[in-house]
């Protein structure tokens, strides 16, 4: 029997693994995806530097896919609302970096985007269950943020399970998203634990046919959610 309150799985290819010189074409290559995941890194919150607001503004015009901006930056309270203003569909920032997550979520929402909160692998969820009532998305990192191509950490799945229980019980209304090391093997465990949005970088852009990889991931997730 399928679970109650479970939407269709959503697949969000991460352009971190795409060719940054050809982002419009790389977005087109996954036009069957649900969200396009955009990793913003500032070389402070994480030891890597990627892209920022001007690239998001340009991408917004270059693709019809909803942009799922994942801010791995210091001081998201200051910067996150700008990504909503730029037209991102979902703006997720890290609780470890935020001074006032509730205020920042409200600012994101008032600029017309969904608000997301992300937790690193070592960050527990329990202290933030009340705060999460102000959010639309919980992003559970299944690798240490900073780089693509790392190994999926199954040990964080209890947080996904806890979030799903809270949603099923009606305490929270959230997308439960996983990010890091998601591929055709690991996606089943994440879906069984209760995730409904799946970020995949290398598993999509490392494939010969990215759109087929998206479809294969979706099929695996759907099977695991129904099973
Ligand atoms: C890592 C990023 C991820 C990354 C995932 O810090 O947040 O979104 O692109 O890449 P894969 O799917 O290759 O682990
Ligand atoms: Zn990400």
mmCIF file of C-alpha atoms and ligand atoms in Angstrom, residues 14-17 37-39 41 46 70 72 94 139 141 143-151 179-183 199-204, ligand 1:
data_model
loop_
_atom_site.group_PDB
_atom_site.id
_atom_site.type_symbol
_atom_site.label_atom_id
_atom_site.label_comp_id
_atom_site.label_asym_id
_atom_site.label_seq_id
_atom_site.Cartn_x
_atom_site.Cartn_y
_atom_site.Cartn_z
ATOM 1 C CA UNK A 14 22.413 19.848 -9.633
ATOM 2 C CA UNK A 15 24.214 22.067 -12.110
ATOM 3 C CA UNK A 16 27.305 21.819 -9.915
ATOM 4 C CA UNK A 17 28.156 18.806 -12.078
ATOM 5 C CA UNK A 37 19.249 22.680 -8.231
ATOM 6 C CA UNK A 38 21.674 25.607 -8.076
ATOM 7 C CA UNK A 39 24.509 25.346 -5.531
ATOM 8 C CA UNK A 41 28.997 28.502 -2.466
ATOM 9 C CA UNK A 46 32.147 25.769 2.530
ATOM 10 C CA UNK A 70 20.860 25.981 -2.221
ATOM 11 C CA UNK A 72 25.996 27.365 1.194
ATOM 12 C CA UNK A 94 21.808 26.564 6.170
ATOM 13 C CA UNK A 139 17.056 19.911 2.830
ATOM 14 C CA UNK A 141 22.483 16.947 3.461
ATOM 15 C CA UNK A 143 27.203 14.474 2.282
ATOM 16 C CA UNK A 144 29.283 17.283 3.798
ATOM 17 C CA UNK A 145 28.368 20.331 1.699
ATOM 18 C CA UNK A 146 30.984 21.692 -0.672
ATOM 19 C CA UNK A 147 31.605 19.236 -3.467
ATOM 20 C CA UNK A 148 29.801 16.916 -5.851
ATOM 21 C CA UNK A 149 30.660 13.278 -6.323
ATOM 22 C CA UNK A 150 30.894 12.277 -2.660
ATOM 23 C CA UNK A 151 29.576 9.100 -1.052
ATOM 24 C CA UNK A 179 21.241 16.212 -1.384
ATOM 25 C CA UNK A 180 24.541 14.443 -1.908
ATOM 26 C CA UNK A 181 25.551 11.073 -3.294
ATOM 27 C CA UNK A 182 22.076 10.339 -4.635
ATOM 28 C CA UNK A 183 22.197 7.831 -7.487
ATOM 29 C CA UNK A 199 19.034 16.279 -5.774
ATOM 30 C CA UNK A 200 21.464 14.505 -8.077
ATOM 31 C CA UNK A 201 24.546 16.066 -9.625
ATOM 32 C CA UNK A 202 27.029 13.519 -10.886
ATOM 33 C CA UNK A 203 24.351 10.822 -11.325
ATOM 34 C CA UNK A 204 22.585 13.084 -13.854
HETATM 35 C C1 LIG B 1 27.136 19.529 -2.443
HETATM 36 C C2 LIG B 1 25.961 20.102 -3.190
HETATM 37 C C3 LIG B 1 25.211 19.112 -3.974
HETATM 38 C C4 LIG B 1 26.003 18.446 -5.078
HETATM 39 C C5 LIG B 1 25.537 17.042 -5.171
HETATM 40 O O1 LIG B 1 27.548 20.426 -1.476
HETATM 41 O O2 LIG B 1 25.041 20.706 -2.296
HETATM 42 O O3 LIG B 1 24.008 19.676 -4.498
HETATM 43 O O4 LIG B 1 25.836 19.049 -6.326
HETATM 44 O O5 LIG B 1 26.342 16.363 -6.069
HETATM 45 P P1 LIG B 1 26.315 14.772 -6.167
HETATM 46 O O6 LIG B 1 24.905 14.397 -6.552
HETATM 47 O O7 LIG B 1 27.329 14.469 -7.201
HETATM 48 O O8 LIG B 1 26.646 14.257 -4.803
#
